[in-house]
Amino acid sequence: MLVPRRTTIAYLFAAVFLLNPSSLWQQLYPLLNEYKPNCSQPTLRGSAGTQRFDPLNESPRSNYISNIDEIQLPMQAAHDGFVHAIHTLKIDDAYIPGTTGIVSSAGGTYLPTFLISLLLLRRTGSTLPVELFMKDRTEYEPLICETILPPLGAKCLVLSDILGGQDSPQSMEKIEGFQLKSFALLFSSFEKFIWLDADCVPLHDPAMILNSEPFESTGLVTWPDFWANSAAPVYFDISRQSEPPSTSRQATEAGILLISKETHFSTLMLAAYYNYYGPDYYYTLLDQGAPGAGDKDTFLHAASALNKTFYSVSEKVVDLGNVTPWNSETAVNAGYIQADPIEDYNLTSQGKWRIKDPSVSSPPRAFFIHAGDPEFNPGKDLLGSKLTGFDGKPTRLWTHPPEAMKRLGYDAEKAFWEETVSVVCDIQPVFESWKSKSGLCDKVKEHWDAIFENPDVNVPEFAEG
């Protein structure tokens, strides 16, 4: 049984029980259905493809929607109606004032990943409480939720329990996959919080970024994807807003979000609308077939449609991996880093945009690692081919590029493996998704010994200077 190696902190979850999120759903659910777009689904002719963000050269926004005339007015009428309805909706218990925390979702094979990420969060010294949302009771694992997570300051919440009070039993059937995040954000009890995907990990105590600019003045901070924002021109007509220049910001990588419900509760409701009708309508409009289509751009577009302030981190996302023998400038992706939003804001507020001219300043430190390819879950694909280098020997996952490795500030991969060994070797049989696995502890220890106990393995340079 896993016993946390650090002193257990008394986390405050009483606030969760002061809310009745089902009452919010009982008001929101009829509106979602009343303002369903009364038209056929958007259809694509071609695809936006893998267009990288270009911060210097503005270009016209491309359209790949073939049935604009059929969808524009009906979708605009539905959008208008929903926006008007949420502005007149009276919600008294959307959050507990003064609370801060972290929100995530995980179930099934993502639950071991989440636990390892949670332990890494606690290594930073963070005492922020965590609300972990699960789709339904099939994802709820009692031993994990009731014994392992509470001493680590995390509580499981089941979305189907919140939505199950609605008269229509079909209310939960439309919400899955990418859609779950927007509803977890909506039903969290915290006033201010960080959303983290189960495989996203802060390198430092994240409490500071909830108490500093740019979050304090905007209430919504997002991080960039590799790709250009590819929303269809007709979306901006539907939502009655001007098209942003193509150079204004990248597409969003929504594995990390900072949100204040005090200032952006209506944003979350409109984002929930976009996601409720995402698979049929809005994902096609907002991404037009670009990589990572799903919920990622629903949050900023919702904020913009409601004329809300936000801050989109400018510093580009950077791949971490191992350098390829055929190109010394290329890493085989095994994760990526996102920048410290405070340091990024300190630069952009002085007119220093490294995305346009990297020479204006040294880069902000890395603040998050999105360790998703592979996830740190040996019961999934962690123990796969990326642990073998191009020379056939065991390797670290993250060694390149050297500038990005320095921005980590310390040996983050070693910390990831320490927590992985701890979880796998202490509680492997506990997870439902690991019960059919065998030998995981031996395999992760074998890799640990080959890399971190071997003095002949090169250690990347982490500290700047």
PDB file of N, CA and C in Angstrom, residues 23-115:
ATOM      1  N   SER A  23     -27.941  21.509  -9.130  1.00  0.00           N
ATOM      2  CA  SER A  23     -28.889  22.603  -9.367  1.00  0.00           C
ATOM      3  C   SER A  23     -28.451  23.444 -10.558  1.00  0.00           C
ATOM      4  N   LEU A  24     -27.137  23.638 -10.712  1.00  0.00           N
ATOM      5  CA  LEU A  24     -26.630  24.334 -11.896  1.00  0.00           C
ATOM      6  C   LEU A  24     -26.974  23.554 -13.154  1.00  0.00           C
ATOM      7  N   TRP A  25     -26.764  22.247 -13.119  1.00  0.00           N
ATOM      8  CA  TRP A  25     -27.065  21.418 -14.286  1.00  0.00           C
ATOM      9  C   TRP A  25     -28.550  21.451 -14.621  1.00  0.00           C
ATOM     10  N   GLN A  26     -29.394  21.486 -13.618  1.00  0.00           N
ATOM     11  CA  GLN A  26     -30.838  21.521 -13.862  1.00  0.00           C
ATOM     12  C   GLN A  26     -31.264  22.810 -14.551  1.00  0.00           C
ATOM     13  N   GLN A  27     -30.486  23.876 -14.372  1.00  0.00           N
ATOM     14  CA  GLN A  27     -30.778  25.119 -15.080  1.00  0.00           C
ATOM     15  C   GLN A  27     -30.113  25.161 -16.456  1.00  0.00           C
ATOM     16  N   LEU A  28     -28.924  24.573 -16.554  1.00  0.00           N
ATOM     17  CA  LEU A  28     -28.171  24.651 -17.799  1.00  0.00           C
ATOM     18  C   LEU A  28     -28.650  23.658 -18.845  1.00  0.00           C
ATOM     19  N   TYR A  29     -28.999  22.460 -18.413  1.00  0.00           N
ATOM     20  CA  TYR A  29     -29.356  21.397 -19.360  1.00  0.00           C
ATOM     21  C   TYR A  29     -30.513  21.784 -20.284  1.00  0.00           C
ATOM     22  N   PRO A  30     -31.599  22.373 -19.774  1.00  0.00           N
ATOM     23  CA  PRO A  30     -32.674  22.778 -20.693  1.00  0.00           C
ATOM     24  C   PRO A  30     -32.217  23.820 -21.710  1.00  0.00           C
ATOM     25  N   LEU A  31     -31.297  24.708 -21.312  1.00  0.00           N
ATOM     26  CA  LEU A  31     -30.810  25.723 -22.245  1.00  0.00           C
ATOM     27  C   LEU A  31     -29.956  25.101 -23.343  1.00  0.00           C
ATOM     28  N   LEU A  32     -29.131  24.132 -22.980  1.00  0.00           N
ATOM     29  CA  LEU A  32     -28.316  23.458 -23.987  1.00  0.00           C
ATOM     30  C   LEU A  32     -29.188  22.825 -25.058  1.00  0.00           C
ATOM     31  N   ASN A  33     -30.288  22.239 -24.641  1.00  0.00           N
ATOM     32  CA  ASN A  33     -31.164  21.576 -25.603  1.00  0.00           C
ATOM     33  C   ASN A  33     -32.076  22.547 -26.338  1.00  0.00           C
ATOM     34  N   GLU A  34     -32.479  23.620 -25.664  1.00  0.00           N
ATOM     35  CA  GLU A  34     -33.341  24.610 -26.322  1.00  0.00           C
ATOM     36  C   GLU A  34     -32.616  25.294 -27.469  1.00  0.00           C
ATOM     37  N   TYR A  35     -31.301  25.492 -27.310  1.00  0.00           N
ATOM     38  CA  TYR A  35     -30.551  26.243 -28.313  1.00  0.00           C
ATOM     39  C   TYR A  35     -29.636  25.345 -29.139  1.00  0.00           C
ATOM     40  N   LYS A  36     -30.112  24.145 -29.401  1.00  0.00           N
ATOM     41  CA  LYS A  36     -29.410  23.280 -30.349  1.00  0.00           C
ATOM     42  C   LYS A  36     -29.480  23.904 -31.741  1.00  0.00           C
ATOM     43  N   PRO A  37     -28.367  23.929 -32.480  1.00  0.00           N
ATOM     44  CA  PRO A  37     -28.417  24.452 -33.845  1.00  0.00           C
ATOM     45  C   PRO A  37     -29.433  23.687 -34.695  1.00  0.00           C
ATOM     46  N   ASN A  38     -30.326  24.417 -35.314  1.00  0.00           N
ATOM     47  CA  ASN A  38     -31.400  23.815 -36.112  1.00  0.00           C
ATOM     48  C   ASN A  38     -30.981  23.768 -37.577  1.00  0.00           C
ATOM     49  N   CYS A  39     -29.972  22.960 -37.845  1.00  0.00           N
ATOM     50  CA  CYS A  39     -29.453  22.871 -39.211  1.00  0.00           C
ATOM     51  C   CYS A  39     -28.601  21.622 -39.332  1.00  0.00           C
ATOM     52  N   SER A  40     -28.173  21.347 -40.538  1.00  0.00           N
ATOM     53  CA  SER A  40     -27.276  20.219 -40.757  1.00  0.00           C
ATOM     54  C   SER A  40     -25.904  20.531 -40.166  1.00  0.00           C
ATOM     55  N   GLN A  41     -25.098  19.511 -40.009  1.00  0.00           N
ATOM     56  CA  GLN A  41     -23.767  19.696 -39.446  1.00  0.00           C
ATOM     57  C   GLN A  41     -22.838  20.354 -40.464  1.00  0.00           C
ATOM     58  N   PRO A  42     -21.852  21.139 -39.994  1.00  0.00           N
ATOM     59  CA  PRO A  42     -20.850  21.668 -40.923  1.00  0.00           C
ATOM     60  C   PRO A  42     -20.106  20.519 -41.604  1.00  0.00           C
ATOM     61  N   THR A  43     -19.858  20.677 -42.880  1.00  0.00           N
ATOM     62  CA  THR A  43     -19.116  19.656 -43.612  1.00  0.00           C
ATOM     63  C   THR A  43     -17.836  20.264 -44.170  1.00  0.00           C
ATOM     64  N   LEU A  44     -16.779  19.470 -44.156  1.00  0.00           N
ATOM     65  CA  LEU A  44     -15.479  19.933 -44.609  1.00  0.00           C
ATOM     66  C   LEU A  44     -15.245  19.578 -46.071  1.00  0.00           C
ATOM     67  N   ARG A  45     -14.628  20.502 -46.763  1.00  0.00           N
ATOM     68  CA  ARG A  45     -14.084  20.225 -48.091  1.00  0.00           C
ATOM     69  C   ARG A  45     -12.587  20.485 -47.984  1.00  0.00           C
ATOM     70  N   GLY A  46     -11.820  19.432 -47.806  1.00  0.00           N
ATOM     71  CA  GLY A  46     -10.409  19.583 -47.517  1.00  0.00           C
ATOM     72  C   GLY A  46     -10.176  19.701 -46.024  1.00  0.00           C
ATOM     73  N   SER A  47      -9.009  20.219 -45.649  1.00  0.00           N
ATOM     74  CA  SER A  47      -8.634  20.289 -44.236  1.00  0.00           C
ATOM     75  C   SER A  47      -7.616  21.397 -44.027  1.00  0.00           C
ATOM     76  N   ALA A  48      -7.648  21.992 -42.824  1.00  0.00           N
ATOM     77  CA  ALA A  48      -6.641  22.999 -42.482  1.00  0.00           C
ATOM     78  C   ALA A  48      -5.252  22.391 -42.390  1.00  0.00           C
ATOM     79  N   GLY A  49      -5.167  21.096 -42.110  1.00  0.00           N
ATOM     80  CA  GLY A  49      -3.889  20.402 -42.100  1.00  0.00           C
ATOM     81  C   GLY A  49      -2.961  20.859 -40.994  1.00  0.00           C
ATOM     82  N   THR A  50      -1.667  20.634 -41.197  1.00  0.00           N
ATOM     83  CA  THR A  50      -0.658  20.903 -40.163  1.00  0.00           C
ATOM     84  C   THR A  50       0.040  22.231 -40.440  1.00  0.00           C
ATOM     85  N   GLN A  51      -0.702  23.303 -40.347  1.00  0.00           N
ATOM     86  CA  GLN A  51      -0.153  24.633 -40.600  1.00  0.00           C
ATOM     87  C   GLN A  51       0.470  25.185 -39.325  1.00  0.00           C
ATOM     88  N   ARG A  52       1.776  25.375 -39.349  1.00  0.00           N
ATOM     89  CA  ARG A  52       2.476  25.927 -38.192  1.00  0.00           C
ATOM     90  C   ARG A  52       2.148  27.414 -38.040  1.00  0.00           C
ATOM     91  N   PHE A  53       2.182  27.869 -36.792  1.00  0.00           N
ATOM     92  CA  PHE A  53       1.900  29.271 -36.506  1.00  0.00           C
ATOM     93  C   PHE A  53       3.021  30.152 -37.035  1.00  0.00           C
ATOM     94  N   ASP A  54       2.646  31.214 -37.749  1.00  0.00           N
ATOM     95  CA  ASP A  54       3.591  32.198 -38.276  1.00  0.00           C
ATOM     96  C   ASP A  54       3.281  33.540 -37.623  1.00  0.00           C
ATOM     97  N   PRO A  55       4.126  34.005 -36.696  1.00  0.00           N
ATOM     98  CA  PRO A  55       3.829  35.246 -35.983  1.00  0.00           C
ATOM     99  C   PRO A  55       4.182  36.508 -36.758  1.00  0.00           C
ATOM    100  N   LEU A  56       4.835  36.360 -37.904  1.00  0.00           N
ATOM    101  CA  LEU A  56       5.341  37.528 -38.626  1.00  0.00           C
ATOM    102  C   LEU A  56       4.554  37.866 -39.879  1.00  0.00           C
ATOM    103  N   ASN A  57       4.071  36.871 -40.572  1.00  0.00           N
ATOM    104  CA  ASN A  57       3.440  37.097 -41.872  1.00  0.00           C
ATOM    105  C   ASN A  57       1.952  36.806 -41.798  1.00  0.00           C
ATOM    106  N   GLU A  58       1.157  37.878 -41.826  1.00  0.00           N
ATOM    107  CA  GLU A  58      -0.289  37.708 -41.740  1.00  0.00           C
ATOM    108  C   GLU A  58      -0.824  37.119 -43.041  1.00  0.00           C
ATOM    109  N   SER A  59      -1.779  36.230 -42.908  1.00  0.00           N
ATOM    110  CA  SER A  59      -2.383  35.602 -44.080  1.00  0.00           C
ATOM    111  C   SER A  59      -3.888  35.524 -43.889  1.00  0.00           C
ATOM    112  N   PRO A  60      -4.642  35.495 -44.989  1.00  0.00           N
ATOM    113  CA  PRO A  60      -6.104  35.393 -44.858  1.00  0.00           C
ATOM    114  C   PRO A  60      -6.493  34.082 -44.182  1.00  0.00           C
ATOM    115  N   ARG A  61      -7.560  34.128 -43.424  1.00  0.00           N
ATOM    116  CA  ARG A  61      -8.068  32.925 -42.757  1.00  0.00           C
ATOM    117  C   ARG A  61      -8.710  32.016 -43.801  1.00  0.00           C
ATOM    118  N   SER A  62      -8.309  30.763 -43.817  1.00  0.00           N
ATOM    119  CA  SER A  62      -8.809  29.829 -44.822  1.00  0.00           C
ATOM    120  C   SER A  62     -10.160  29.262 -44.413  1.00  0.00           C
ATOM    121  N   ASN A  63     -10.976  28.979 -45.414  1.00  0.00           N
ATOM    122  CA  ASN A  63     -12.270  28.338 -45.176  1.00  0.00           C
ATOM    123  C   ASN A  63     -12.298  26.964 -45.824  1.00  0.00           C
ATOM    124  N   TYR A  64     -12.693  25.952 -45.026  1.00  0.00           N
ATOM    125  CA  TYR A  64     -12.854  24.598 -45.547  1.00  0.00           C
ATOM    126  C   TYR A  64     -14.270  24.074 -45.308  1.00  0.00           C
ATOM    127  N   ILE A  65     -15.180  24.958 -44.906  1.00  0.00           N
ATOM    128  CA  ILE A  65     -16.571  24.570 -44.680  1.00  0.00           C
ATOM    129  C   ILE A  65     -17.337  24.709 -45.992  1.00  0.00           C
ATOM    130  N   SER A  66     -17.968  23.638 -46.421  1.00  0.00           N
ATOM    131  CA  SER A  66     -18.599  23.640 -47.749  1.00  0.00           C
ATOM    132  C   SER A  66     -20.064  24.054 -47.733  1.00  0.00           C
ATOM    133  N   ASN A  67     -20.705  24.072 -46.556  1.00  0.00           N
ATOM    134  CA  ASN A  67     -22.147  24.367 -46.514  1.00  0.00           C
ATOM    135  C   ASN A  67     -22.458  25.581 -45.641  1.00  0.00           C
ATOM    136  N   ILE A  68     -21.697  26.653 -45.832  1.00  0.00           N
ATOM    137  CA  ILE A  68     -21.861  27.868 -45.026  1.00  0.00           C
ATOM    138  C   ILE A  68     -23.284  28.403 -45.108  1.00  0.00           C
ATOM    139  N   ASP A  69     -23.844  28.456 -46.300  1.00  0.00           N
ATOM    140  CA  ASP A  69     -25.184  29.037 -46.462  1.00  0.00           C
ATOM    141  C   ASP A  69     -26.239  28.274 -45.668  1.00  0.00           C
ATOM    142  N   GLU A  70     -26.044  26.987 -45.475  1.00  0.00           N
ATOM    143  CA  GLU A  70     -27.020  26.182 -44.733  1.00  0.00           C
ATOM    144  C   GLU A  70     -26.917  26.379 -43.222  1.00  0.00           C
ATOM    145  N   ILE A  71     -25.714  26.663 -42.735  1.00  0.00           N
ATOM    146  CA  ILE A  71     -25.512  26.636 -41.283  1.00  0.00           C
ATOM    147  C   ILE A  71     -25.411  28.009 -40.630  1.00  0.00           C
ATOM    148  N   GLN A  72     -25.039  29.042 -41.386  1.00  0.00           N
ATOM    149  CA  GLN A  72     -24.677  30.307 -40.740  1.00  0.00           C
ATOM    150  C   GLN A  72     -25.819  30.918 -39.936  1.00  0.00           C
ATOM    151  N   LEU A  73     -26.961  31.145 -40.543  1.00  0.00           N
ATOM    152  CA  LEU A  73     -28.059  31.813 -39.836  1.00  0.00           C
ATOM    153  C   LEU A  73     -28.659  30.942 -38.727  1.00  0.00           C
ATOM    154  N   PRO A  74     -28.919  29.646 -38.959  1.00  0.00           N
ATOM    155  CA  PRO A  74     -29.439  28.827 -37.851  1.00  0.00           C
ATOM    156  C   PRO A  74     -28.476  28.727 -36.665  1.00  0.00           C
ATOM    157  N   MET A  75     -27.184  28.578 -36.943  1.00  0.00           N
ATOM    158  CA  MET A  75     -26.228  28.495 -35.840  1.00  0.00           C
ATOM    159  C   MET A  75     -26.072  29.841 -35.139  1.00  0.00           C
ATOM    160  N   GLN A  76     -26.151  30.915 -35.897  1.00  0.00           N
ATOM    161  CA  GLN A  76     -26.079  32.246 -35.287  1.00  0.00           C
ATOM    162  C   GLN A  76     -27.276  32.500 -34.382  1.00  0.00           C
ATOM    163  N   ALA A  77     -28.463  32.101 -34.828  1.00  0.00           N
ATOM    164  CA  ALA A  77     -29.663  32.289 -34.002  1.00  0.00           C
ATOM    165  C   ALA A  77     -29.568  31.480 -32.713  1.00  0.00           C
ATOM    166  N   ALA A  78     -29.092  30.243 -32.809  1.00  0.00           N
ATOM    167  CA  ALA A  78     -28.949  29.409 -31.611  1.00  0.00           C
ATOM    168  C   ALA A  78     -27.889  29.982 -30.676  1.00  0.00           C
ATOM    169  N   HIS A  79     -26.783  30.437 -31.241  1.00  0.00           N
ATOM    170  CA  HIS A  79     -25.704  31.039 -30.447  1.00  0.00           C
ATOM    171  C   HIS A  79     -26.206  32.301 -29.751  1.00  0.00           C
ATOM    172  N   ASP A  80     -26.900  33.161 -30.480  1.00  0.00           N
ATOM    173  CA  ASP A  80     -27.467  34.376 -29.879  1.00  0.00           C
ATOM    174  C   ASP A  80     -28.380  34.027 -28.706  1.00  0.00           C
ATOM    175  N   GLY A  81     -29.237  33.036 -28.917  1.00  0.00           N
ATOM    176  CA  GLY A  81     -30.193  32.663 -27.879  1.00  0.00           C
ATOM    177  C   GLY A  81     -29.513  32.138 -26.632  1.00  0.00           C
ATOM    178  N   PHE A  82     -28.493  31.309 -26.821  1.00  0.00           N
ATOM    179  CA  PHE A  82     -27.806  30.751 -25.652  1.00  0.00           C
ATOM    180  C   PHE A  82     -27.049  31.838 -24.896  1.00  0.00           C
ATOM    181  N   VAL A  83     -26.363  32.720 -25.612  1.00  0.00           N
ATOM    182  CA  VAL A  83     -25.616  33.797 -24.952  1.00  0.00           C
ATOM    183  C   VAL A  83     -26.566  34.695 -24.164  1.00  0.00           C
ATOM    184  N   HIS A  84     -27.703  35.044 -24.746  1.00  0.00           N
ATOM    185  CA  HIS A  84     -28.687  35.866 -24.021  1.00  0.00           C
ATOM    186  C   HIS A  84     -29.189  35.126 -22.780  1.00  0.00           C
ATOM    187  N   ALA A  85     -29.427  33.833 -22.919  1.00  0.00           N
ATOM    188  CA  ALA A  85     -29.973  33.054 -21.801  1.00  0.00           C
ATOM    189  C   ALA A  85     -28.992  32.977 -20.633  1.00  0.00           C
ATOM    190  N   ILE A  86     -27.707  32.777 -20.912  1.00  0.00           N
ATOM    191  CA  ILE A  86     -26.757  32.660 -19.798  1.00  0.00           C
ATOM    192  C   ILE A  86     -26.516  34.007 -19.128  1.00  0.00           C
ATOM    193  N   HIS A  87     -26.713  35.092 -19.864  1.00  0.00           N
ATOM    194  CA  HIS A  87     -26.560  36.410 -19.246  1.00  0.00           C
ATOM    195  C   HIS A  87     -27.704  36.721 -18.289  1.00  0.00           C
ATOM    196  N   THR A  88     -28.832  36.085 -18.475  1.00  0.00           N
ATOM    197  CA  THR A  88     -29.983  36.333 -17.593  1.00  0.00           C
ATOM    198  C   THR A  88     -30.172  35.227 -16.561  1.00  0.00           C
ATOM    199  N   LEU A  89     -29.314  34.202 -16.615  1.00  0.00           N
ATOM    200  CA  LEU A  89     -29.428  33.078 -15.689  1.00  0.00           C
ATOM    201  C   LEU A  89     -28.927  33.484 -14.303  1.00  0.00           C
ATOM    202  N   LYS A  90     -29.660  33.128 -13.277  1.00  0.00           N
ATOM    203  CA  LYS A  90     -29.276  33.440 -11.903  1.00  0.00           C
ATOM    204  C   LYS A  90     -28.696  32.177 -11.247  1.00  0.00           C
ATOM    205  N   ILE A  91     -27.403  32.189 -11.022  1.00  0.00           N
ATOM    206  CA  ILE A  91     -26.713  31.059 -10.400  1.00  0.00           C
ATOM    207  C   ILE A  91     -26.092  31.541  -9.093  1.00  0.00           C
ATOM    208  N   ASP A  92     -26.489  30.946  -7.988  1.00  0.00           N
ATOM    209  CA  ASP A  92     -26.019  31.405  -6.680  1.00  0.00           C
ATOM    210  C   ASP A  92     -24.857  30.595  -6.121  1.00  0.00           C
ATOM    211  N   ASP A  93     -24.688  29.373  -6.582  1.00  0.00           N
ATOM    212  CA  ASP A  93     -23.689  28.504  -5.948  1.00  0.00           C
ATOM    213  C   ASP A  93     -22.774  27.852  -6.976  1.00  0.00           C
ATOM    214  N   ALA A  94     -22.216  28.689  -7.872  1.00  0.00           N
ATOM    215  CA  ALA A  94     -21.340  28.157  -8.910  1.00  0.00           C
ATOM    216  C   ALA A  94     -19.950  27.825  -8.379  1.00  0.00           C
ATOM    217  N   TYR A  95     -19.563  28.439  -7.264  1.00  0.00           N
ATOM    218  CA  TYR A  95     -18.249  28.184  -6.669  1.00  0.00           C
ATOM    219  C   TYR A  95     -18.262  28.715  -5.241  1.00  0.00           C
ATOM    220  N   ILE A  96     -17.245  28.330  -4.481  1.00  0.00           N
ATOM    221  CA  ILE A  96     -17.076  28.829  -3.120  1.00  0.00           C
ATOM    222  C   ILE A  96     -16.087  29.993  -3.158  1.00  0.00           C
ATOM    223  N   PRO A  97     -16.518  31.211  -2.848  1.00  0.00           N
ATOM    224  CA  PRO A  97     -15.618  32.368  -2.923  1.00  0.00           C
ATOM    225  C   PRO A  97     -14.361  32.168  -2.080  1.00  0.00           C
ATOM    226  N   GLY A  98     -13.247  32.613  -2.650  1.00  0.00           N
ATOM    227  CA  GLY A  98     -11.980  32.566  -1.931  1.00  0.00           C
ATOM    228  C   GLY A  98     -11.226  31.263  -2.028  1.00  0.00           C
ATOM    229  N   THR A  99     -11.779  30.269  -2.713  1.00  0.00           N
ATOM    230  CA  THR A  99     -11.110  28.972  -2.807  1.00  0.00           C
ATOM    231  C   THR A  99     -10.231  28.893  -4.047  1.00  0.00           C
ATOM    232  N   THR A 100      -9.137  28.175  -3.923  1.00  0.00           N
ATOM    233  CA  THR A 100      -8.244  27.911  -5.046  1.00  0.00           C
ATOM    234  C   THR A 100      -7.894  26.433  -5.055  1.00  0.00           C
ATOM    235  N   GLY A 101      -7.554  25.919  -6.217  1.00  0.00           N
ATOM    236  CA  GLY A 101      -7.206  24.509  -6.300  1.00  0.00           C
ATOM    237  C   GLY A 101      -6.794  24.112  -7.696  1.00  0.00           C
ATOM    238  N   ILE A 102      -6.747  22.811  -7.902  1.00  0.00           N
ATOM    239  CA  ILE A 102      -6.402  22.214  -9.185  1.00  0.00           C
ATOM    240  C   ILE A 102      -7.514  21.254  -9.563  1.00  0.00           C
ATOM    241  N   VAL A 103      -7.871  21.239 -10.839  1.00  0.00           N
ATOM    242  CA  VAL A 103      -8.925  20.374 -11.348  1.00  0.00           C
ATOM    243  C   VAL A 103      -8.337  19.500 -12.451  1.00  0.00           C
ATOM    244  N   SER A 104      -8.730  18.235 -12.458  1.00  0.00           N
ATOM    245  CA  SER A 104      -8.267  17.314 -13.489  1.00  0.00           C
ATOM    246  C   SER A 104      -9.341  16.268 -13.719  1.00  0.00           C
ATOM    247  N   SER A 105      -9.118  15.415 -14.689  1.00  0.00           N
ATOM    248  CA  SER A 105     -10.009  14.273 -14.900  1.00  0.00           C
ATOM    249  C   SER A 105      -9.166  13.065 -15.282  1.00  0.00           C
ATOM    250  N   ALA A 106      -9.600  11.909 -14.825  1.00  0.00           N
ATOM    251  CA  ALA A 106      -8.881  10.668 -15.137  1.00  0.00           C
ATOM    252  C   ALA A 106      -9.748   9.494 -14.733  1.00  0.00           C
ATOM    253  N   GLY A 107      -9.627   8.447 -15.466  1.00  0.00           N
ATOM    254  CA  GLY A 107     -10.282   7.190 -15.154  1.00  0.00           C
ATOM    255  C   GLY A 107      -9.655   6.110 -15.999  1.00  0.00           C
ATOM    256  N   GLY A 108      -9.843   4.862 -15.613  1.00  0.00           N
ATOM    257  CA  GLY A 108      -9.295   3.766 -16.401  1.00  0.00           C
ATOM    258  C   GLY A 108      -7.781   3.833 -16.467  1.00  0.00           C
ATOM    259  N   THR A 109      -7.232   3.784 -17.684  1.00  0.00           N
ATOM    260  CA  THR A 109      -5.779   3.763 -17.851  1.00  0.00           C
ATOM    261  C   THR A 109      -5.131   5.096 -17.519  1.00  0.00           C
ATOM    262  N   TYR A 110      -5.920   6.170 -17.391  1.00  0.00           N
ATOM    263  CA  TYR A 110      -5.346   7.472 -17.039  1.00  0.00           C
ATOM    264  C   TYR A 110      -5.164   7.643 -15.534  1.00  0.00           C
ATOM    265  N   LEU A 111      -5.767   6.777 -14.731  1.00  0.00           N
ATOM    266  CA  LEU A 111      -5.709   6.948 -13.282  1.00  0.00           C
ATOM    267  C   LEU A 111      -4.296   6.739 -12.725  1.00  0.00           C
ATOM    268  N   PRO A 112      -3.545   5.720 -13.155  1.00  0.00           N
ATOM    269  CA  PRO A 112      -2.155   5.620 -12.686  1.00  0.00           C
ATOM    270  C   PRO A 112      -1.321   6.832 -13.089  1.00  0.00           C
ATOM    271  N   THR A 113      -1.526   7.326 -14.310  1.00  0.00           N
ATOM    272  CA  THR A 113      -0.817   8.521 -14.760  1.00  0.00           C
ATOM    273  C   THR A 113      -1.111   9.691 -13.837  1.00  0.00           C
ATOM    274  N   PHE A 114      -2.390   9.858 -13.490  1.00  0.00           N
ATOM    275  CA  PHE A 114      -2.779  10.959 -12.605  1.00  0.00           C
ATOM    276  C   PHE A 114      -2.093  10.851 -11.252  1.00  0.00           C
ATOM    277  N   LEU A 115      -2.030   9.659 -10.671  1.00  0.00           N
ATOM    278  CA  LEU A 115      -1.419   9.513  -9.350  1.00  0.00           C
ATOM    279  C   LEU A 115       0.058   9.891  -9.386  1.00  0.00           C
TER     280      LEU A 115
END
